[in-house]
Amino acid sequence: MQFQAASGSRAFGAARASRRAAVTVRADKCLIVNTKGGGHAFIGYHLAKQLAAKGHDVTIFNDGDQAKLSAKAPFNQYPTLKGVKVAWGNPTDYSTFPEGPFDVVYDNNGKDLDSCKPLIDAAKGMVKHYVFVSSAGAYKADSIEPMHVEGDERKASAGHVAVENYLKEEGLPYTVFQPLYIYGPHTAKDCEQWFVDRVIRDRPVPIPVPGVQLVTLTHVEDVASMLAAVPGNKAAVGQHYNVCSDRAVTFQGIVKAVGKALGKEPKVVLYSPEEIGTGKSGKAEGFPFRTVHFFASSEKAKRELGWRPAHDFMGDVDALVKEYKASGRAAKEIDFSVDDKILKAVA
Amino acid sequence: MQTVRGSKPAAAQRNAVAARRGRAVRLAVQCKAVEPKKILMMGGTRFIGLYLARELVAQGHEVTLYTRGKKAITTQIADDTDASYAKFKGAVKHIAGDRQDSDDVVAKLKGSGFQVVYDINGREAVEAEPLLKALKPSLEQYIYCSSAGVYLKSDQMPHREEDAVDPKSRHKGKLDTEELLARSGVNWTSIRPVYIYGPLNYNPVEEHFFHRIKAGRPIVVPGSGMQVTQLGHVKDLSDAFVACLGNPKAARQVFNISGERFVTFDGLAKACAKAAGAPEPEIVHFNPKEFDFGKKKAFPMRDQHFFASVDKAQELLGWTPKFGLVDGLKDSYAKDFGRGQFRKAADFEPDDMVLAKAGKKKTVVMA
């Protein structure tokens, strides 16, 4: 289905665009193309919710097998979204797309040019705003000044960068968002749960040395609120924004906080993935995060989009632990084979 | 080899952005020019005050330094020209006195009519009291140099102005002073710098590294070297102090002031070497628990993450740091340490203890 230019009868932006977000009172027709799994899967649900609450006309178009995925988080929440249309299909095949035209398209699915190009080509010249949910994982790690700021060098191998370049070359009115790790309700990927799994079962927590690595963990509602600030915001066109909390936490800090929330004294076992052969170059088998510092500045989004995070991880830990307990996960069988391998190697 | 920021194209792009923002900021500051004030500076002859006094005088304010007179009231610094120094020297005033003697302070300041106080060297609340008392009829603003050292150590970083402070910190006097100012009803502002550096720094921050780099020695770093900290150039700090003057957005506010970026311990060693035009240094990690250095320090920084967000000052004061880390260290090197000037002689005893244990040349990975 080809995208068509939005009807001219709808005024574009009631408020004049200024560098800070203007409060616009108008409805955009928004399409969220959503991924079928991973850490970004629940962004679509929360974004849809927030856009709908702002009065926009929202459609989610989800990749993947509807039959298999509808019973799982976050997709099992879609029926609770009032007034949001949901369709399933293949984002690289136009014929499966819901009917446009759309004012704003969010690509929360593709990670490389092959998967993103068909959607970009279809949207070109037609949408008022094209939003690509990229990743701060594309930044090259910097061991000297570790915080990632927009404009910093990215990895040569990052597929996302090719997509961004294509958006620029093709002249779309784009905004690129770069989230880090995300936590919150209805996620498809573990974040803090990895830590709770161990502490709640009184298991030692294996942490890659030195344990002081800083990582930004961001609540999905804060991610969604930044993305939802885009419709009608001309200042965001052509810009990149890091999407993250303005706080980072250390690995050891996460363990301590989870322990405190559970009323336990957790035991941390520091180990070197390189030395025991379970990882290298910033990765460690079985560990949910990169093993280097991974935190970013969201100051640009605050300045230009008027965005503010409502959450910080330490403030949320109690609620997250409560949620974990309520889910019944404490009774589940968790695979600790990698932990056992590590603990054995360290002993 | 990890190249230090400042030599890559991305850095140039970012610098251009910062320069644009800087120009906009400077324009904004100029548009909000404050009428000339009668300013009292407590201290002003050692480090921060050297730059701040010059900026204030250049902006047309009447500046009086209150010091014991142990150091010359003015000395020419690298940034001065003969002409600019002569002008500054002729303009700046002085009151000789010991601020620890409260009665004397009151006697010397009563009826003086000072409108603004820059309290650069105050440590305890009791030191601020006579100033508040004596200057009550005329005082419009009290701007205090506190410290980010007041923040309670935390696993969640960076430190932000609203974070918990540590009543047991060795900077407790700064906290007490902030609280006194808040209670007093005066229009106060408190600035909390992190590690300050720059030409004429008397704290061995960059000096520590420049000593070792000059001697061609390895740099010993506690723990993993991944601890994150932050340096702020003294001129950027001075700019921030000036940005508070007559600024309603500064009223009754605390601001963290430092460089915009954060740096790892290992990274700082590398950045200093780069600033000195030296090759990347050998870094040797050590476990601080295995050594007793007595009163000496093997490394100038507290062994923990220590950095603060400067977002609030950037947003409210329209201030932004002009120096990136390598640029700032180059400035310090070119105007001070690179000229062979040091405050303290090099003392490599702690380093040698570490190197001896490490069997030299061996890099130990420490948890």
XYZ file of C-alpha atoms in Angstrom:
714
model
C 0.000 0.000 0.000
C 1.495 3.300 -1.031
C 1.556 6.125 1.426
C -0.200 9.249 0.236
C 0.334 12.823 1.273
C -1.771 13.741 4.249
C -4.863 15.754 3.479
C -4.071 19.444 3.102
C -7.147 20.484 5.026
C -5.480 19.623 8.301
C -3.302 22.508 9.452
C 0.254 21.515 10.166
C 1.133 22.535 13.639
C -1.132 24.904 15.478
C 1.803 26.383 17.376
C 4.841 27.854 15.665
C 7.760 25.465 15.887
C 10.396 26.727 18.271
C 13.522 25.016 19.483
C 11.620 23.824 22.547
C 8.577 21.617 22.063
C 5.434 23.558 21.347
C 2.205 22.163 22.708
C 0.212 21.282 19.647
C -3.485 20.548 19.792
C -4.165 18.437 16.767
C -4.380 14.814 15.784
C -1.776 13.132 13.650
C -2.273 9.808 11.962
C 0.557 7.714 13.366
C 1.859 4.346 12.301
C 4.087 2.335 14.592
C 5.906 -0.498 12.857
C 6.856 -2.777 15.707
C 9.401 -5.521 16.148
C 8.499 -9.079 17.126
C 10.840 -9.476 20.070
C 13.825 -8.237 22.016
C 14.368 -5.248 24.240
C 12.479 -2.826 21.995
C 9.367 -4.946 21.580
C 7.323 -3.171 24.241
C 8.160 0.327 23.063
C 5.355 0.065 20.495
C 2.696 -0.722 23.090
C 3.677 2.109 25.448
C 4.159 4.572 22.603
C 0.760 3.717 21.164
C -0.799 4.237 24.564
C 0.778 7.666 24.990
C 0.060 8.840 21.460
C -3.573 7.788 21.789
C -3.801 9.631 25.097
C -2.625 12.752 23.290
C -5.488 12.376 20.863
C -3.602 10.981 17.905
C -4.954 8.339 15.544
C -2.700 5.339 16.101
C -2.071 2.140 14.191
C 0.390 -0.551 15.242
C 1.714 -2.745 12.484
C 3.548 -5.658 14.025
C 6.106 -7.946 12.456
C 5.871 -11.647 13.144
C 3.380 -14.433 13.568
C 0.225 -13.111 15.196
C -0.878 -16.560 16.331
C 2.387 -17.242 18.136
C 3.007 -13.796 19.578
C -0.436 -12.547 20.651
C -0.347 -14.526 23.870
C 3.032 -13.153 24.894
C 4.096 -9.856 26.436
C 3.899 -7.167 25.216
C 1.557 -8.159 22.388
C -0.950 -9.643 24.795
C -1.584 -6.086 25.990
C -2.682 -4.789 22.607
C -6.388 -5.557 23.209
C -6.264 -3.143 26.176
C -5.324 -0.219 23.928
C -8.466 1.792 23.371
C -8.939 3.146 19.891
C -5.617 1.830 18.612
C -5.743 -0.246 15.436
C -3.500 -3.284 15.360
C -2.456 -5.200 12.294
C 0.131 -7.915 11.704
C 2.274 -8.504 8.644
C 5.653 -8.180 7.054
C 7.246 -4.721 7.266
C 9.302 -5.373 4.147
C 6.225 -6.098 2.069
C 3.976 -3.092 1.314
C 1.023 -5.189 0.397
C 0.629 -6.250 4.018
C 0.634 -2.684 5.364
C -2.502 -1.044 6.763
C -4.021 1.672 4.627
C -2.548 5.149 4.944
C -2.024 7.973 4.586
C 0.098 8.500 7.711
C 1.522 11.740 9.058
C 4.099 10.117 11.285
C 5.764 6.745 10.875
C 7.768 5.138 13.660
C 10.069 2.336 12.588
C 10.572 0.366 15.781
C 11.527 -2.733 13.881
C 14.368 -2.591 11.393
C 18.017 -2.667 12.373
C 19.673 -2.554 8.977
C 19.118 -1.081 5.546
C 17.613 -4.211 4.034
C 14.814 -4.371 6.565
C 14.196 -0.610 6.692
C 14.513 0.427 3.065
C 11.091 -0.720 1.827
C 9.317 1.323 4.488
C 11.498 4.366 3.896
C 10.908 4.190 0.146
C 7.168 3.968 0.685
C 7.119 6.865 3.128
C 9.352 9.155 1.126
C 7.852 12.515 0.195
C 4.645 11.505 1.892
C 5.043 11.562 5.664
C 5.573 14.707 7.671
C 7.847 12.905 10.054
C 9.774 9.655 9.902
C 11.023 8.335 13.212
C 13.683 5.644 13.313
C 14.189 3.873 16.620
C 17.859 3.081 16.350
C 20.149 2.171 19.255
C 22.864 3.691 21.380
C 24.564 0.340 20.947
C 25.814 1.761 17.665
C 28.163 4.114 19.514
C 31.781 3.103 19.630
C 32.771 2.435 23.225
C 35.166 5.083 24.524
C 37.272 3.991 27.467
C 38.488 7.538 28.117
C 35.308 9.627 28.084
C 32.674 6.882 28.280
C 29.423 8.865 28.229
C 27.791 8.822 24.803
C 26.759 12.182 23.404
C 24.941 12.728 20.104
C 27.504 13.139 17.351
C 30.045 10.793 18.890
C 31.659 8.191 16.691
C 29.679 5.046 15.906
C 30.829 1.496 15.193
C 31.770 0.850 11.589
C 29.674 -2.317 11.692
C 26.463 -0.702 12.972
C 23.609 -1.504 10.616
C 21.543 1.320 12.062
C 23.976 3.891 10.719
C 23.371 2.789 7.138
C 19.641 3.321 7.685
C 20.203 6.801 9.078
C 22.424 7.697 6.157
C 19.774 6.477 3.737
C 17.118 8.601 5.444
C 19.370 11.599 5.082
C 20.262 10.883 1.456
C 16.626 10.373 0.512
C 15.690 13.641 2.130
C 13.071 12.352 4.563
C 12.050 14.538 7.498
C 13.585 12.127 9.968
C 14.355 11.900 13.659
C 16.608 9.179 15.019
C 16.246 7.934 18.572
C 18.964 5.992 20.326
C 17.742 4.108 23.372
C 19.891 2.126 25.792
C 18.610 -0.677 28.023
C 14.942 -0.445 28.879
C 12.877 -1.876 31.738
C 9.240 -1.715 32.709
C 5.852 -3.388 32.337
C 5.271 -6.007 29.638
C 8.820 -6.301 28.374
C 9.888 -9.146 26.086
C 13.461 -9.104 27.345
C 14.968 -9.396 30.801
C 16.688 -6.446 32.387
C 16.654 -6.245 36.186
C 14.938 -9.659 36.295
C 18.312 -11.340 35.750
C 19.493 -9.913 39.051
C 16.299 -10.709 40.933
C 16.376 -14.330 39.648
C 19.614 -14.828 41.531
C 19.168 -12.754 44.644
C 15.699 -14.067 45.410
C 17.002 -17.636 45.220
C 19.989 -16.781 47.424
C 22.350 -17.551 44.586
C 25.670 -15.709 44.175
C 25.526 -13.069 41.451
C 28.374 -13.396 38.940
C 29.402 -9.926 37.781
C 32.091 -9.159 35.171
C 35.032 -7.287 36.709
C 35.366 -4.712 38.030
C 31.679 -4.354 38.867
C 31.787 -0.554 38.815
C 30.697 -0.336 35.215
C 27.990 2.279 34.753
C 24.895 1.420 32.761
C 21.829 3.510 32.046
C 18.545 1.727 32.619
C 15.491 3.601 31.402
C 11.819 3.089 32.149
C 9.844 2.318 28.995
C 7.316 5.056 29.788
C 10.122 7.615 29.621
C 11.255 6.138 26.304
C 7.713 6.346 24.992
C 7.190 9.905 26.200
C 10.238 11.106 24.285
C 9.111 9.383 21.106
C 5.582 10.700 21.600
C 6.954 14.251 21.748
C 7.757 14.114 18.043
C 4.427 14.666 16.194
C 4.211 18.311 15.278
C 7.703 19.090 16.510
C 9.651 20.535 13.596
C 12.677 21.134 15.818
C 13.210 17.371 15.936
C 13.601 17.007 12.167
C 17.085 15.986 11.119
C 18.151 15.335 14.697
C 19.486 12.415 16.700
C 18.520 11.968 20.325
C 19.747 9.610 22.994
C 16.767 8.146 24.798
C 17.653 7.480 28.367
C 17.351 8.284 32.019
C 19.634 11.022 33.254
C 21.079 8.549 35.753
C 23.356 5.565 35.361
C 23.879 2.783 37.903
C 26.785 0.455 38.591
C 26.472 -3.328 38.273
C 27.242 -3.693 41.963
C 24.730 -0.984 42.712
C 21.990 -2.925 40.961
C 22.778 -6.009 43.025
C 22.786 -3.995 46.251
C 19.511 -2.290 45.437
C 17.795 -5.559 44.538
C 19.146 -7.112 47.714
C 17.808 -4.231 49.764
C 14.380 -4.503 48.135
C 14.315 -8.208 48.964
C 15.690 -7.793 52.464
C 18.704 -9.931 51.594
C 22.489 -9.584 51.614
C 23.429 -10.721 48.122
C 26.818 -12.173 47.336
C 28.645 -10.827 44.302
C 31.259 -12.972 42.588
C 33.476 -10.869 40.362
C 34.995 -12.664 37.388
C 36.783 -11.894 34.155
C 34.929 -13.248 31.108
C 38.150 -13.021 29.103
C 40.129 -15.038 31.610
C 37.600 -17.845 31.974
C 36.731 -17.827 28.300
C 33.048 -16.849 28.434
C 33.373 -13.587 26.574
C 35.428 -10.747 25.185
C 35.161 -7.301 23.571
C 32.465 -6.054 25.881
C 30.377 -9.217 25.948
C 29.938 -11.874 28.630
C 27.948 -15.027 28.115
C 24.854 -15.057 30.289
C 25.157 -11.449 31.452
C 22.340 -9.112 30.360
C 24.505 -6.066 29.679
C 27.648 -5.050 27.806
C 30.596 -5.343 30.158
C 31.953 -1.870 29.438
C 30.510 1.454 30.608
C 27.317 2.059 28.683
C 25.608 5.320 29.543
C 24.577 8.381 27.600
C 23.494 11.976 27.923
C 19.856 12.850 27.269
C 20.487 16.533 27.779
C 19.826 17.284 24.102
C 16.316 15.815 24.284
C 15.634 17.800 27.430
C 16.768 21.002 25.781
C 15.152 20.588 22.377
C 12.098 18.448 23.004
C 11.235 19.692 26.460
C 11.350 16.082 27.623
C 11.929 15.055 31.233
C 12.280 11.530 32.616
C 9.681 10.663 35.237
C 11.611 7.638 36.510
C 15.013 6.657 37.798
C 16.035 3.051 38.269
C 16.901 3.203 41.960
C 13.538 4.800 42.638
C 11.802 1.996 40.749
C 13.599 -1.024 42.209
C 11.076 -1.688 44.945
C 8.202 -1.675 42.472
C 10.128 -3.881 40.031
C 10.858 -6.445 42.711
C 7.231 -6.386 43.810
C 6.163 -6.962 40.212
C 8.606 -9.864 39.920
C 7.130 -11.504 43.008
C 3.557 -10.927 41.843
C 4.304 -12.574 38.511
C 5.130 -15.875 40.166
C 8.543 -15.949 38.547
C 10.207 -16.820 41.838
C 8.743 -20.297 41.542
C 9.961 -20.779 37.979
C 12.889 -22.961 37.004
C 15.682 -20.710 35.778
C 18.618 -22.003 33.764
C 21.728 -21.293 35.851
C 24.084 -23.451 33.816
C 26.225 -20.494 32.727
C 26.399 -19.231 36.326
C 27.528 -22.672 37.444
C 30.153 -22.761 34.721
C 31.453 -19.358 35.836
C 31.406 -20.149 39.546
C 33.287 -23.369 38.907
C 35.930 -21.609 36.820
C 36.427 -18.940 39.471
C 36.678 -21.333 42.398
C 45.630 2.474 20.889
C 42.637 4.403 22.026
C 42.943 7.938 20.718
C 41.749 10.672 22.994
C 38.762 12.717 21.988
C 39.660 15.961 20.317
C 41.498 14.395 17.429
C 38.588 12.793 15.596
C 36.183 14.282 13.047
C 33.237 13.617 15.293
C 34.892 15.755 17.906
C 35.260 18.567 15.418
C 31.566 18.355 14.690
C 30.764 18.421 18.368
C 33.132 21.293 18.951
C 31.365 23.210 16.215
C 28.071 22.620 17.953
C 29.541 23.683 21.255
C 31.061 26.747 19.620
C 27.705 27.709 18.150
C 26.080 27.220 21.511
C 28.952 29.093 23.141
C 28.485 32.044 20.819
C 24.784 32.097 21.535
C 25.510 31.885 25.230
C 28.061 34.667 25.166
C 25.640 36.830 23.240
C 22.928 36.084 25.772
C 25.247 36.954 28.639
C 26.251 40.211 26.978
C 22.643 41.176 26.456
C 22.034 40.721 30.163
C 24.929 42.986 31.248
C 24.720 43.757 34.959
C 25.213 47.296 36.219
C 28.544 47.814 38.019
C 28.557 46.359 41.504
C 30.730 46.860 44.547
C 32.078 43.354 45.012
C 33.894 41.791 47.957
C 35.915 38.667 47.264
C 37.085 36.551 50.188
C 40.410 35.271 48.944
C 41.281 35.908 45.340
C 45.053 35.705 45.293
C 45.601 32.019 44.833
C 43.708 30.268 42.035
C 40.003 30.653 41.252
C 39.982 34.234 42.396
C 42.823 35.175 40.055
C 40.609 34.566 37.057
C 37.336 35.626 38.620
C 38.668 38.965 39.833
C 40.037 39.727 36.389
C 36.718 38.888 34.706
C 34.745 41.006 37.129
C 37.083 44.000 36.822
C 36.991 43.691 33.033
C 33.194 43.836 33.211
C 33.402 47.138 35.028
C 32.782 46.069 38.619
C 34.681 47.375 41.633
C 36.442 44.392 43.167
C 38.028 44.247 46.620
C 40.036 41.228 47.724
C 39.950 40.368 51.424
C 43.100 38.466 52.339
C 45.645 38.316 55.115
C 48.192 39.821 52.728
C 50.597 36.905 52.960
C 50.638 36.627 49.191
C 51.043 39.597 46.897
C 47.637 41.086 46.218
C 48.209 40.819 42.477
C 50.757 38.986 40.369
C 50.999 38.841 36.591
C 49.769 35.549 35.152
C 50.203 33.878 31.766
C 46.885 35.199 30.459
C 47.867 38.818 31.166
C 49.533 41.218 28.829
C 51.626 43.907 30.502
C 48.914 46.400 29.679
C 45.994 44.294 30.903
C 47.840 43.448 34.093
C 48.650 47.087 34.797
C 45.001 47.949 34.344
C 43.860 45.125 36.622
C 46.442 45.915 39.260
C 45.415 49.550 39.274
C 41.719 48.740 39.585
C 41.552 45.967 42.149
C 41.321 46.955 45.820
C 42.355 45.173 48.979
C 41.370 44.791 52.621
C 43.973 43.123 54.791
C 42.589 40.949 57.534
C 42.152 37.466 58.932
C 38.644 36.189 58.309
C 38.998 33.832 61.256
C 38.807 36.916 63.488
C 35.059 37.568 63.325
C 35.055 40.818 65.275
C 37.803 42.212 63.093
C 35.879 41.227 59.964
C 32.766 43.005 61.213
C 34.773 46.091 62.150
C 36.460 46.217 58.756
C 33.281 45.689 56.742
C 30.729 47.726 58.649
C 29.384 50.513 56.481
C 31.453 49.340 53.537
C 28.479 49.091 51.226
C 29.502 45.902 49.453
C 26.635 44.652 47.305
C 27.967 41.259 46.299
C 30.174 38.780 48.132
C 32.117 36.088 46.292
C 33.155 33.785 49.094
C 35.843 31.714 47.415
C 37.810 30.421 50.402
C 35.212 29.957 53.139
C 35.291 26.565 54.855
C 33.079 26.768 57.938
C 29.722 28.434 58.492
C 31.144 30.552 61.291
C 33.322 32.305 58.694
C 30.301 33.526 56.784
C 28.500 34.931 59.808
C 30.434 38.192 60.252
C 30.031 38.946 56.559
C 26.275 38.529 56.728
C 26.149 40.620 59.858
C 28.333 43.494 58.684
C 26.990 43.697 55.147
C 23.302 43.322 55.884
C 22.361 46.915 54.893
C 23.918 46.666 51.440
C 24.230 42.994 50.538
C 22.298 41.944 47.432
C 23.915 38.605 46.706
C 26.204 36.103 48.428
C 27.872 33.682 46.034
C 29.637 30.799 47.701
C 32.248 28.345 46.482
C 31.166 25.032 47.938
C 32.165 21.579 46.665
C 30.672 18.547 44.967
C 32.491 16.669 47.709
C 29.399 17.230 49.834
C 27.420 14.608 47.908
C 26.828 11.267 49.535
C 28.624 8.502 47.644
C 26.105 6.762 45.408
C 25.714 3.834 43.031
C 23.475 5.996 40.861
C 25.316 8.725 39.005
C 25.945 11.481 38.091
C 25.414 13.561 41.213
C 22.596 16.004 40.671
C 21.904 19.059 42.802
C 18.903 17.459 44.482
C 20.875 14.404 45.640
C 21.543 13.460 49.229
C 24.531 15.124 50.848
C 26.896 13.445 53.285
C 26.800 14.957 56.765
C 29.999 13.035 57.557
C 31.987 14.290 54.581
C 35.189 16.228 55.176
C 33.422 19.067 53.362
C 30.824 19.312 56.104
C 31.787 22.934 56.688
C 30.679 23.745 53.155
C 27.324 22.129 53.804
C 26.943 24.025 57.051
C 27.687 27.242 55.221
C 25.095 26.496 52.551
C 22.539 25.816 55.249
C 23.444 29.007 57.086
C 23.046 31.018 53.914
C 19.681 29.416 53.219
C 18.489 30.229 56.743
C 19.813 33.774 56.709
C 17.324 35.110 54.214
C 20.063 36.520 51.997
C 19.983 36.041 48.232
C 22.559 33.261 48.026
C 23.966 30.956 45.382
C 26.206 27.964 46.012
C 28.558 26.569 43.409
C 29.747 22.978 43.778
C 32.798 22.305 41.610
C 34.193 18.800 41.110
C 37.974 18.615 40.471
C 39.234 22.018 39.385
C 42.271 22.272 37.149
C 44.031 24.883 35.072
C 47.128 27.090 35.139
C 48.323 27.853 38.675
C 46.332 25.023 40.253
C 47.723 24.475 43.755
C 45.984 21.142 44.187
C 47.948 18.258 42.691
C 45.333 17.260 40.140
C 46.985 17.558 36.723
C 50.337 18.195 38.393
C 50.432 14.602 39.618
C 50.215 13.283 36.064
C 52.516 15.893 34.522
C 55.260 14.970 37.021
C 55.151 11.345 35.975
C 54.836 12.090 32.294
C 57.818 14.421 32.448
C 59.843 11.713 34.200
C 58.797 9.152 31.628
C 57.353 6.994 34.391
C 54.384 4.644 34.336
C 51.267 5.997 35.990
C 49.902 3.853 38.786
C 46.112 3.721 39.008
C 44.034 2.132 41.774
C 41.596 -0.642 40.951
C 40.497 -1.142 37.375
C 41.030 2.412 36.184
C 37.396 2.398 35.053
C 36.319 4.692 37.869
C 34.698 7.758 36.353
C 35.465 11.295 37.428
C 35.375 14.812 35.995
C 37.612 17.832 35.737
C 36.526 21.429 35.302
C 38.762 24.201 33.985
C 39.185 27.096 36.382
C 38.214 29.610 33.702
C 34.947 27.795 33.052
C 34.340 27.882 36.796
C 35.082 31.587 36.799
C 32.595 32.105 33.951
C 29.965 30.273 35.989
C 30.563 32.497 38.996
C 30.180 35.549 36.763
C 26.994 34.138 35.225
C 25.411 34.128 38.695
C 25.938 37.839 39.245
C 22.666 39.741 39.210
C 20.973 36.679 37.751
C 17.527 35.993 39.213
C 17.746 32.388 38.064
C 20.681 31.906 40.445
C 18.733 33.016 43.500
C 18.806 30.438 46.295
C 20.124 27.755 43.961
C 22.913 25.223 44.073
C 24.813 24.500 40.868
C 27.303 21.778 40.003
C 30.041 23.295 37.877
C 32.626 21.272 35.970
C 33.498 20.018 32.495
C 30.731 18.648 30.340
C 32.303 15.231 29.872
C 33.330 12.600 32.368
C 36.612 10.723 32.250
C 37.904 7.404 33.541
C 41.021 7.251 35.722
C 42.920 5.502 32.935
C 41.546 8.033 30.492
C 42.754 10.950 32.565
C 46.294 9.599 32.530
C 46.095 9.296 28.754
C 44.565 12.748 28.353
C 47.350 14.360 30.390
C 49.978 12.631 28.279
C 48.297 13.827 25.136
C 48.137 17.376 26.500
C 51.849 17.249 27.262
C 52.608 16.017 23.763
C 53.940 12.785 25.217
C 53.329 9.206 24.071
C 50.562 7.189 25.720
C 51.753 6.345 29.220
C 52.174 2.874 30.665
C 49.425 2.357 33.222
C 49.926 -0.015 36.133
C 46.868 -0.933 38.196
C 47.113 -1.746 41.868
C 44.870 -2.858 44.698
C 44.858 0.005 47.234
C 44.076 -2.436 50.037
C 47.493 -4.014 49.591
C 49.419 -0.817 50.343
C 49.900 1.694 53.101
C 51.249 4.890 51.604
C 51.068 6.781 54.859
C 50.201 10.385 54.196
C 51.347 10.201 50.610
C 49.044 9.619 47.656
C 49.594 7.200 44.829
C 46.756 8.816 42.887
C 45.186 12.250 43.278
C 41.534 11.268 43.041
C 39.211 9.691 45.607
C 38.878 6.021 44.702
C 35.245 5.984 43.589
C 33.004 7.333 40.846
C 32.859 11.071 41.382
C 31.142 13.219 38.796
C 28.225 15.594 38.639
C 25.747 16.743 36.071
C 26.169 20.377 35.029
C 22.835 20.349 33.176
C 21.159 22.653 35.684
C 23.740 25.439 35.315
C 23.659 25.071 31.545
C 19.915 25.383 31.487
C 19.363 28.090 34.104
C 22.492 30.219 33.882
C 23.062 30.005 30.150
C 26.586 28.902 30.996
C 28.496 26.158 29.246
C 32.098 24.986 29.635
C 34.366 26.209 26.861
C 37.147 23.715 27.535
C 37.070 20.063 26.620
C 39.374 17.908 28.721
C 42.382 17.696 26.415
C 42.090 21.352 25.393
C 41.908 22.385 29.020
C 44.872 20.256 30.022
C 46.846 21.670 27.088
C 46.051 25.152 28.401
C 47.275 24.206 31.858
C 50.407 22.628 30.440
C 51.237 25.483 28.072
C 50.752 28.234 30.637
C 52.021 26.523 33.756
C 53.263 22.964 34.219
C 54.836 22.647 30.802
C 57.048 25.616 31.638
C 58.723 23.515 34.295
C 56.696 25.104 37.079
C 55.315 22.849 39.785
C 53.771 23.589 43.204
C 55.151 20.465 44.845
C 58.267 18.552 43.957
C 57.697 15.123 42.513
C 57.502 12.296 45.021
C 57.440 8.874 43.442
C 57.682 6.818 46.618
C 54.106 5.489 46.406
C 54.614 4.708 42.723
C 57.796 2.786 43.454
C 56.021 0.750 46.122
C 53.381 -0.244 43.594
C 55.840 -0.932 40.815
C 58.051 -3.027 43.071
C 55.144 -5.222 44.036
C 53.911 -5.453 40.476
C 57.369 -6.494 39.318
C 57.320 -3.474 37.015
C 55.979 -3.577 33.467
C 53.302 -5.996 34.563
C 49.736 -4.745 34.324
C 47.565 -6.355 36.980
C 43.817 -6.672 36.383
C 42.173 -5.866 39.669
C 38.565 -6.345 40.638
